[in-house]
PDB file of C-alpha atoms and ligand atoms in Angstrom:
ATOM      1  CA  UNK A   1     -11.214  -8.356  -9.467  1.00  0.00           C
ATOM      2  CA  UNK A   2     -11.270  -6.897  -5.955  1.00  0.00           C
ATOM      3  CA  UNK A   3      -7.961  -7.420  -4.228  1.00  0.00           C
ATOM      4  CA  UNK A   4      -6.496  -6.429  -0.893  1.00  0.00           C
ATOM      5  CA  UNK A   5      -2.701  -6.168  -0.776  1.00  0.00           C
ATOM      6  CA  UNK A   6      -1.125  -6.999   2.552  1.00  0.00           C
ATOM      7  CA  UNK A   7       2.491  -6.669   3.532  1.00  0.00           C
ATOM      8  CA  UNK A   8       4.788  -4.696   5.789  1.00  0.00           C
ATOM      9  CA  UNK A   9       5.894  -1.193   4.796  1.00  0.00           C
ATOM     10  CA  UNK A  10       8.598  -1.711   2.193  1.00  0.00           C
ATOM     11  CA  UNK A  11       7.360  -5.132   1.083  1.00  0.00           C
ATOM     12  CA  UNK A  12       6.702  -3.774  -2.409  1.00  0.00           C
ATOM     13  CA  UNK A  13       2.898  -3.701  -2.365  1.00  0.00           C
ATOM     14  CA  UNK A  14       2.763  -0.431  -4.294  1.00  0.00           C
ATOM     15  CA  UNK A  15       5.209  -1.669  -6.929  1.00  0.00           C
ATOM     16  CA  UNK A  16       3.240  -4.868  -7.514  1.00  0.00           C
ATOM     17  CA  UNK A  17      -0.048  -2.950  -7.546  1.00  0.00           C
ATOM     18  CA  UNK A  18       1.343  -0.689 -10.285  1.00  0.00           C
ATOM     19  CA  UNK A  19       2.323  -3.741 -12.346  1.00  0.00           C
ATOM     20  CA  UNK A  20      -1.122  -5.278 -11.880  1.00  0.00           C
ATOM     21  CA  UNK A  21      -2.914  -2.152 -13.084  1.00  0.00           C
ATOM     22  CA  UNK A  22      -0.717  -2.050 -16.204  1.00  0.00           C
ATOM     23  CA  UNK A  23      -2.278  -5.414 -17.007  1.00  0.00           C
ATOM     24  CA  UNK A  24      -5.793  -4.751 -15.739  1.00  0.00           C
ATOM     25  CA  UNK A  25      -7.369  -1.331 -16.094  1.00  0.00           C
ATOM     26  CA  UNK A  26      -8.727  -1.122 -12.552  1.00  0.00           C
ATOM     27  CA  UNK A  27      -7.722   1.538 -10.023  1.00  0.00           C
ATOM     28  CA  UNK A  28      -5.010   1.097  -7.414  1.00  0.00           C
ATOM     29  CA  UNK A  29      -6.387   2.649  -4.271  1.00  0.00           C
ATOM     30  CA  UNK A  30      -3.579   3.468  -1.891  1.00  0.00           C
ATOM     31  CA  UNK A  31      -4.831   4.994   1.352  1.00  0.00           C
ATOM     32  CA  UNK A  32      -1.283   6.262   1.975  1.00  0.00           C
ATOM     33  CA  UNK A  33      -1.362   8.137  -1.370  1.00  0.00           C
ATOM     34  CA  UNK A  34      -4.860   9.495  -0.684  1.00  0.00           C
ATOM     35  CA  UNK A  35      -3.748  10.715   2.734  1.00  0.00           C
ATOM     36  CA  UNK A  36      -0.528  12.268   1.379  1.00  0.00           C
ATOM     37  CA  UNK A  37      -2.602  14.079  -1.286  1.00  0.00           C
ATOM     38  CA  UNK A  38      -4.914  15.418   1.445  1.00  0.00           C
ATOM     39  CA  UNK A  39      -1.895  16.577   3.461  1.00  0.00           C
ATOM     40  CA  UNK A  40      -0.402  18.305   0.386  1.00  0.00           C
ATOM     41  CA  UNK A  41      -3.733  19.976  -0.390  1.00  0.00           C
ATOM     42  CA  UNK A  42      -3.987  21.205   3.212  1.00  0.00           C
ATOM     43  CA  UNK A  43      -7.561  19.915   3.680  1.00  0.00           C
ATOM     44  CA  UNK A  44      -9.044  19.458   7.179  1.00  0.00           C
ATOM     45  CA  UNK A  45      -8.669  15.690   6.737  1.00  0.00           C
ATOM     46  CA  UNK A  46      -5.042  16.146   5.692  1.00  0.00           C
ATOM     47  CA  UNK A  47      -4.297  18.326   8.701  1.00  0.00           C
ATOM     48  CA  UNK A  48      -5.743  15.726  11.047  1.00  0.00           C
ATOM     49  CA  UNK A  49      -3.888  12.871   9.335  1.00  0.00           C
ATOM     50  CA  UNK A  50      -0.480  14.549   9.201  1.00  0.00           C
ATOM     51  CA  UNK A  51       0.427  14.320  12.878  1.00  0.00           C
ATOM     52  CA  UNK A  52      -0.201  10.560  12.910  1.00  0.00           C
ATOM     53  CA  UNK A  53       1.661   9.961   9.660  1.00  0.00           C
ATOM     54  CA  UNK A  54       4.686  11.941  10.825  1.00  0.00           C
ATOM     55  CA  UNK A  55       4.915   9.695  13.881  1.00  0.00           C
ATOM     56  CA  UNK A  56       4.456   6.481  11.885  1.00  0.00           C
ATOM     57  CA  UNK A  57       1.139   5.744  13.600  1.00  0.00           C
ATOM     58  CA  UNK A  58      -2.111   4.741  11.952  1.00  0.00           C
ATOM     59  CA  UNK A  59      -4.481   7.575  11.105  1.00  0.00           C
ATOM     60  CA  UNK A  60      -7.737   7.065  13.087  1.00  0.00           C
ATOM     61  CA  UNK A  61     -10.319   4.741  11.531  1.00  0.00           C
ATOM     62  CA  UNK A  62     -12.890   7.550  11.657  1.00  0.00           C
ATOM     63  CA  UNK A  63     -10.808   9.458   9.069  1.00  0.00           C
ATOM     64  CA  UNK A  64      -9.722   6.551   6.864  1.00  0.00           C
ATOM     65  CA  UNK A  65     -13.000   4.628   6.631  1.00  0.00           C
ATOM     66  CA  UNK A  66     -15.024   7.565   5.313  1.00  0.00           C
ATOM     67  CA  UNK A  67     -12.306   8.350   2.797  1.00  0.00           C
ATOM     68  CA  UNK A  68     -12.252   4.768   1.480  1.00  0.00           C
ATOM     69  CA  UNK A  69     -16.030   4.528   1.315  1.00  0.00           C
ATOM     70  CA  UNK A  70     -16.161   7.696  -0.802  1.00  0.00           C
ATOM     71  CA  UNK A  71     -13.453   6.390  -3.102  1.00  0.00           C
ATOM     72  CA  UNK A  72     -15.106   2.984  -3.623  1.00  0.00           C
ATOM     73  CA  UNK A  73     -18.353   4.672  -4.697  1.00  0.00           C
ATOM     74  CA  UNK A  74     -16.663   6.270  -7.686  1.00  0.00           C
ATOM     75  CA  UNK A  75     -17.486   4.972 -11.155  1.00  0.00           C
ATOM     76  CA  UNK A  76     -14.028   3.644 -11.962  1.00  0.00           C
ATOM     77  CA  UNK A  77     -14.387   1.083  -9.140  1.00  0.00           C
ATOM     78  CA  UNK A  78     -17.265  -0.778 -10.781  1.00  0.00           C
ATOM     79  CA  UNK A  79     -15.028  -3.415 -12.395  1.00  0.00           C
ATOM     80  CA  UNK A  80     -12.846  -3.859  -9.344  1.00  0.00           C
ATOM     81  CA  UNK A  81      -9.833  -2.331  -7.622  1.00  0.00           C
ATOM     82  CA  UNK A  82      -6.637  -3.068  -5.794  1.00  0.00           C
ATOM     83  CA  UNK A  83      -6.586  -1.855  -2.214  1.00  0.00           C
ATOM     84  CA  UNK A  84      -3.017  -0.999  -1.304  1.00  0.00           C
ATOM     85  CA  UNK A  85      -2.419  -0.220   2.366  1.00  0.00           C
ATOM     86  CA  UNK A  86      -6.030  -0.779   3.408  1.00  0.00           C
ATOM     87  CA  UNK A  87      -7.259  -2.437   5.580  1.00  0.00           C
ATOM     88  CA  UNK A  88      -4.571  -1.880   8.215  1.00  0.00           C
ATOM     89  CA  UNK A  89      -6.341  -3.339  11.264  1.00  0.00           C
ATOM     90  CA  UNK A  90      -9.199  -5.700  12.100  1.00  0.00           C
ATOM     91  CA  UNK A  91     -11.765  -2.929  12.490  1.00  0.00           C
ATOM     92  CA  UNK A  92     -11.001  -1.677   8.971  1.00  0.00           C
ATOM     93  CA  UNK A  93     -11.179  -5.222   7.555  1.00  0.00           C
ATOM     94  CA  UNK A  94     -14.559  -5.839   9.202  1.00  0.00           C
ATOM     95  CA  UNK A  95     -15.899  -2.511   7.970  1.00  0.00           C
ATOM     96  CA  UNK A  96     -14.711  -3.270   4.440  1.00  0.00           C
ATOM     97  CA  UNK A  97     -16.550  -6.612   4.573  1.00  0.00           C
ATOM     98  CA  UNK A  98     -19.726  -4.806   5.629  1.00  0.00           C
ATOM     99  CA  UNK A  99     -19.356  -2.157   2.901  1.00  0.00           C
ATOM    100  CA  UNK A 100     -18.940  -4.885   0.282  1.00  0.00           C
ATOM    101  CA  UNK A 101     -21.769  -7.029   1.646  1.00  0.00           C
ATOM    102  CA  UNK A 102     -24.140  -4.065   1.413  1.00  0.00           C
ATOM    103  CA  UNK A 103     -23.238  -3.854  -2.291  1.00  0.00           C
ATOM    104  CA  UNK A 104     -23.572  -7.626  -2.748  1.00  0.00           C
ATOM    105  CA  UNK A 105     -19.883  -7.861  -3.455  1.00  0.00           C
ATOM    106  CA  UNK A 106     -16.950  -9.742  -1.973  1.00  0.00           C
ATOM    107  CA  UNK A 107     -13.164  -9.719  -2.222  1.00  0.00           C
ATOM    108  CA  UNK A 108     -11.506 -11.928  -4.851  1.00  0.00           C
ATOM    109  CA  UNK A 109      -8.313 -12.338  -2.829  1.00  0.00           C
ATOM    110  CA  UNK A 110      -6.079 -10.960  -0.119  1.00  0.00           C
ATOM    111  CA  UNK A 111      -2.518 -11.114  -1.362  1.00  0.00           C
ATOM    112  CA  UNK A 112       0.244 -11.047   1.199  1.00  0.00           C
ATOM    113  CA  UNK A 113       3.711 -10.015   0.008  1.00  0.00           C
ATOM    114  CA  UNK A 114       6.190 -11.438   2.509  1.00  0.00           C
ATOM    115  CA  UNK A 115       9.664  -9.971   2.999  1.00  0.00           C
ATOM    116  CA  UNK A 116      12.088 -10.832   5.831  1.00  0.00           C
ATOM    117  CA  UNK A 117      12.223  -8.124   8.476  1.00  0.00           C
ATOM    118  CA  UNK A 118      15.984  -7.470   7.951  1.00  0.00           C
ATOM    119  CA  UNK A 119      15.419  -6.478   4.299  1.00  0.00           C
ATOM    120  CA  UNK A 120      12.640  -3.999   4.996  1.00  0.00           C
ATOM    121  CA  UNK A 121      14.811  -1.323   6.611  1.00  0.00           C
ATOM    122  CA  UNK A 122      17.129  -0.994   3.587  1.00  0.00           C
ATOM    123  CA  UNK A 123      14.209  -0.995   1.213  1.00  0.00           C
ATOM    124  CA  UNK A 124      12.529   1.815   3.113  1.00  0.00           C
ATOM    125  CA  UNK A 125      15.540   4.023   3.806  1.00  0.00           C
ATOM    126  CA  UNK A 126      16.613   3.675   0.140  1.00  0.00           C
ATOM    127  CA  UNK A 127      13.192   4.398  -1.320  1.00  0.00           C
ATOM    128  CA  UNK A 128      12.774   7.454  -3.574  1.00  0.00           C
ATOM    129  CA  UNK A 129       9.694   8.504  -5.558  1.00  0.00           C
ATOM    130  CA  UNK A 130       9.324  10.772  -8.583  1.00  0.00           C
ATOM    131  CA  UNK A 131       7.402  13.959  -7.749  1.00  0.00           C
ATOM    132  CA  UNK A 132       6.029  14.128 -11.269  1.00  0.00           C
ATOM    133  CA  UNK A 133       5.032  10.586 -12.296  1.00  0.00           C
ATOM    134  CA  UNK A 134       5.188   8.536  -9.072  1.00  0.00           C
ATOM    135  CA  UNK A 135       7.797   6.093 -10.422  1.00  0.00           C
ATOM    136  CA  UNK A 136       9.634   4.450  -7.532  1.00  0.00           C
ATOM    137  CA  UNK A 137      13.370   3.782  -7.150  1.00  0.00           C
ATOM    138  CA  UNK A 138      15.695   2.447  -4.497  1.00  0.00           C
ATOM    139  CA  UNK A 139      19.167   3.930  -4.127  1.00  0.00           C
ATOM    140  CA  UNK A 140      20.525   0.495  -3.075  1.00  0.00           C
ATOM    141  CA  UNK A 141      18.773  -1.890  -5.474  1.00  0.00           C
ATOM    142  CA  UNK A 142      17.250   0.088  -8.325  1.00  0.00           C
ATOM    143  CA  UNK A 143      18.987   3.453  -8.480  1.00  0.00           C
ATOM    144  CA  UNK A 144      18.042   6.031 -11.126  1.00  0.00           C
ATOM    145  CA  UNK A 145      20.733   6.573 -13.799  1.00  0.00           C
ATOM    146  CA  UNK A 146      21.251  10.140 -12.563  1.00  0.00           C
ATOM    147  CA  UNK A 147      21.018  10.980  -8.834  1.00  0.00           C
ATOM    148  CA  UNK A 148      17.601  12.268  -7.843  1.00  0.00           C
ATOM    149  CA  UNK A 149      16.292  12.405 -11.413  1.00  0.00           C
ATOM    150  CA  UNK A 150      13.544  10.121 -12.743  1.00  0.00           C
ATOM    151  CA  UNK A 151      14.692   7.907 -15.658  1.00  0.00           C
ATOM    152  CA  UNK A 152      11.167   7.877 -17.063  1.00  0.00           C
ATOM    153  CA  UNK A 153      10.160  11.537 -17.084  1.00  0.00           C
ATOM    154  CA  UNK A 154      13.120  13.580 -15.792  1.00  0.00           C
ATOM    155  CA  UNK A 155      11.131  14.607 -12.689  1.00  0.00           C
ATOM    156  CA  UNK A 156      12.768  15.266  -9.335  1.00  0.00           C
ATOM    157  CA  UNK A 157      12.884  12.390  -6.844  1.00  0.00           C
ATOM    158  CA  UNK A 158      12.002  12.785  -3.182  1.00  0.00           C
ATOM    159  CA  UNK A 159      12.229  10.748   0.000  1.00  0.00           C
ATOM    160  CA  UNK A 160       8.992  10.402   1.941  1.00  0.00           C
ATOM    161  CA  UNK A 161       9.092  12.130   5.326  1.00  0.00           C
ATOM    162  CA  UNK A 162       8.058   8.904   7.043  1.00  0.00           C
ATOM    163  CA  UNK A 163      10.852   6.903   5.364  1.00  0.00           C
ATOM    164  CA  UNK A 164      13.364   8.254   7.917  1.00  0.00           C
ATOM    165  CA  UNK A 165      14.870   5.662  10.245  1.00  0.00           C
ATOM    166  CA  UNK A 166      13.068   6.515  13.525  1.00  0.00           C
ATOM    167  CA  UNK A 167       9.650   6.616  11.869  1.00  0.00           C
ATOM    168  CA  UNK A 168      10.304   3.406   9.955  1.00  0.00           C
ATOM    169  CA  UNK A 169      10.922   1.525  13.192  1.00  0.00           C
ATOM    170  CA  UNK A 170       7.574   2.730  14.532  1.00  0.00           C
ATOM    171  CA  UNK A 171       5.751   1.843  11.279  1.00  0.00           C
ATOM    172  CA  UNK A 172       7.142  -1.697  11.380  1.00  0.00           C
ATOM    173  CA  UNK A 173       6.044  -2.087  15.020  1.00  0.00           C
ATOM    174  CA  UNK A 174       2.577  -0.827  14.125  1.00  0.00           C
ATOM    175  CA  UNK A 175       2.461  -3.288  11.230  1.00  0.00           C
ATOM    176  CA  UNK A 176       3.352  -6.245  13.459  1.00  0.00           C
ATOM    177  CA  UNK A 177       0.874  -5.292  16.157  1.00  0.00           C
ATOM    178  CA  UNK A 178      -2.109  -4.158  14.081  1.00  0.00           C
ATOM    179  CA  UNK A 179      -1.856  -5.252  10.455  1.00  0.00           C
ATOM    180  CA  UNK A 180      -0.116  -8.659  10.538  1.00  0.00           C
ATOM    181  CA  UNK A 181      -3.164 -10.240  12.290  1.00  0.00           C
ATOM    182  CA  UNK A 182      -5.085  -9.665   9.038  1.00  0.00           C
ATOM    183  CA  UNK A 183      -3.101 -12.507   7.455  1.00  0.00           C
ATOM    184  CA  UNK A 184      -4.955 -14.823   9.787  1.00  0.00           C
ATOM    185  CA  UNK A 185      -8.219 -12.934   9.280  1.00  0.00           C
ATOM    186  CA  UNK A 186      -8.191 -13.524   5.519  1.00  0.00           C
ATOM    187  CA  UNK A 187      -6.674 -17.007   5.935  1.00  0.00           C
ATOM    188  CA  UNK A 188      -9.759 -18.018   7.911  1.00  0.00           C
ATOM    189  CA  UNK A 189     -11.980 -16.663   5.144  1.00  0.00           C
ATOM    190  CA  UNK A 190     -10.111 -18.862   2.657  1.00  0.00           C
ATOM    191  CA  UNK A 191      -9.051 -16.034   0.333  1.00  0.00           C
ATOM    192  CA  UNK A 192      -5.441 -15.526   1.450  1.00  0.00           C
ATOM    193  CA  UNK A 193      -2.672 -15.926  -1.154  1.00  0.00           C
ATOM    194  CA  UNK A 194       0.922 -15.431  -0.087  1.00  0.00           C
ATOM    195  CA  UNK A 195       4.024 -14.792  -2.179  1.00  0.00           C
ATOM    196  CA  UNK A 196       7.643 -14.254  -1.200  1.00  0.00           C
ATOM    197  CA  UNK A 197       8.461 -10.619  -1.965  1.00  0.00           C
ATOM    198  CA  UNK A 198      12.189 -11.197  -2.459  1.00  0.00           C
ATOM    199  CA  UNK A 199      14.093 -11.252  -5.759  1.00  0.00           C
ATOM    200  CA  UNK A 200      13.541  -9.128  -8.856  1.00  0.00           C
ATOM    201  CA  UNK A 201      10.362  -7.107  -9.351  1.00  0.00           C
ATOM    202  CA  UNK A 202       9.366  -9.105 -12.442  1.00  0.00           C
ATOM    203  CA  UNK A 203       9.996 -12.454 -10.738  1.00  0.00           C
ATOM    204  CA  UNK A 204       7.816 -11.393  -7.838  1.00  0.00           C
ATOM    205  CA  UNK A 205       5.163 -10.229 -10.286  1.00  0.00           C
ATOM    206  CA  UNK A 206       5.210 -13.683 -11.909  1.00  0.00           C
ATOM    207  CA  UNK A 207       4.508 -15.216  -8.504  1.00  0.00           C
ATOM    208  CA  UNK A 208       1.769 -12.663  -7.852  1.00  0.00           C
ATOM    209  CA  UNK A 209       0.043 -13.553 -11.134  1.00  0.00           C
ATOM    210  CA  UNK A 210       0.232 -17.298 -10.434  1.00  0.00           C
ATOM    211  CA  UNK A 211      -1.102 -16.806  -6.918  1.00  0.00           C
ATOM    212  CA  UNK A 212      -4.031 -14.798  -8.276  1.00  0.00           C
ATOM    213  CA  UNK A 213      -4.596 -17.289 -11.099  1.00  0.00           C
ATOM    214  CA  UNK A 214      -4.026 -14.727 -13.864  1.00  0.00           C
ATOM    215  CA  UNK A 215      -1.501 -14.780 -16.689  1.00  0.00           C
TER     216      UNK A 215
HETATM  217  P1  LIG B 301       1.676   3.876   3.362  1.00  0.00           P
HETATM  218  O1  LIG B 301       1.991   4.756   2.203  1.00  0.00           O
HETATM  219  O2  LIG B 301       0.628   2.838   3.029  1.00  0.00           O
HETATM  220  O3  LIG B 301       2.910   3.263   3.985  1.00  0.00           O
HETATM  221  O4  LIG B 301       1.014   4.802   4.482  1.00  0.00           O
HETATM  222  C1  LIG B 301       1.706   5.883   5.051  1.00  0.00           C
HETATM  223  C2  LIG B 301       1.028   6.312   6.346  1.00  0.00           C
HETATM  224  O5  LIG B 301      -0.327   6.705   6.076  1.00  0.00           O
HETATM  225  C3  LIG B 301       0.917   5.220   7.398  1.00  0.00           C
HETATM  226  O6  LIG B 301       2.090   5.120   8.190  1.00  0.00           O
HETATM  227  C4  LIG B 301      -0.289   5.719   8.199  1.00  0.00           C
HETATM  228  O7  LIG B 301       0.081   6.792   9.054  1.00  0.00           O
HETATM  229  C5  LIG B 301      -1.187   6.276   7.110  1.00  0.00           C
HETATM  230  N1  LIG B 301      -2.105   5.244   6.568  1.00  0.00           N
HETATM  231  C6  LIG B 301      -2.105   4.713   5.310  1.00  0.00           C
HETATM  232  N2  LIG B 301      -3.099   3.827   5.166  1.00  0.00           N
HETATM  233  C7  LIG B 301      -3.743   3.786   6.358  1.00  0.00           C
HETATM  234  C8  LIG B 301      -4.852   3.044   6.840  1.00  0.00           C
HETATM  235  N3  LIG B 301      -5.496   2.145   6.078  1.00  0.00           N
HETATM  236  N4  LIG B 301      -5.231   3.258   8.132  1.00  0.00           N
HETATM  237  C9  LIG B 301      -4.604   4.149   8.917  1.00  0.00           C
HETATM  238  N5  LIG B 301      -3.542   4.864   8.523  1.00  0.00           N
HETATM  239  C10 LIG B 301      -3.114   4.693   7.254  1.00  0.00           C
END
């Protein structure tokens, strides 16, 4: 199963990816997570990426494409993967197609999680993540029992630097201009599946499974 997850920032791609990998032992490859790890580790790649991420802009393709290619070569990707946050523009989508074609592989589906624009802002400004286990919360819709403490592991919660209001606005603009056209791109290839990303997490997951033809 090789899946691309599409959707605006805050649409819940990461949450649905995490639910999918509980069911299927394939890796969730989030380019945002890989880039944040590089920033935290202070690598050359991380240093280059940081300035773009802080502004809510896309990190240059030259940085992201090499990183994804390396990741897809790893052994745990043999049975498939869920790409979360990649591709983000047409150039990345075309390069992914070429990478897969050279391996005689193709995508199983591109799943678009659709959320009305008005809801995205609250989802993003309310988002908090556990530093220790990565569990996600939302202070408006899915608050932890104790402020800033993870229900699962007791870890400290943090707000991503790019989840501040000014940066969010920019990220949504970038999504509309550069990433939304991929819905058409995969539609034309006949592999697009779309689900409404509103309602409870488990309800959405039910729709995701039906769209992907899994149970
Ligand atoms: P995300 O966690 O997917 O929302 O990504 C956070 C930030 O990382 C984005 O706003 C971009 O600056 C950068 N980023 C993540 N994935 C990509 C990608 N595929 N191409 C370019 N930049 C990316």
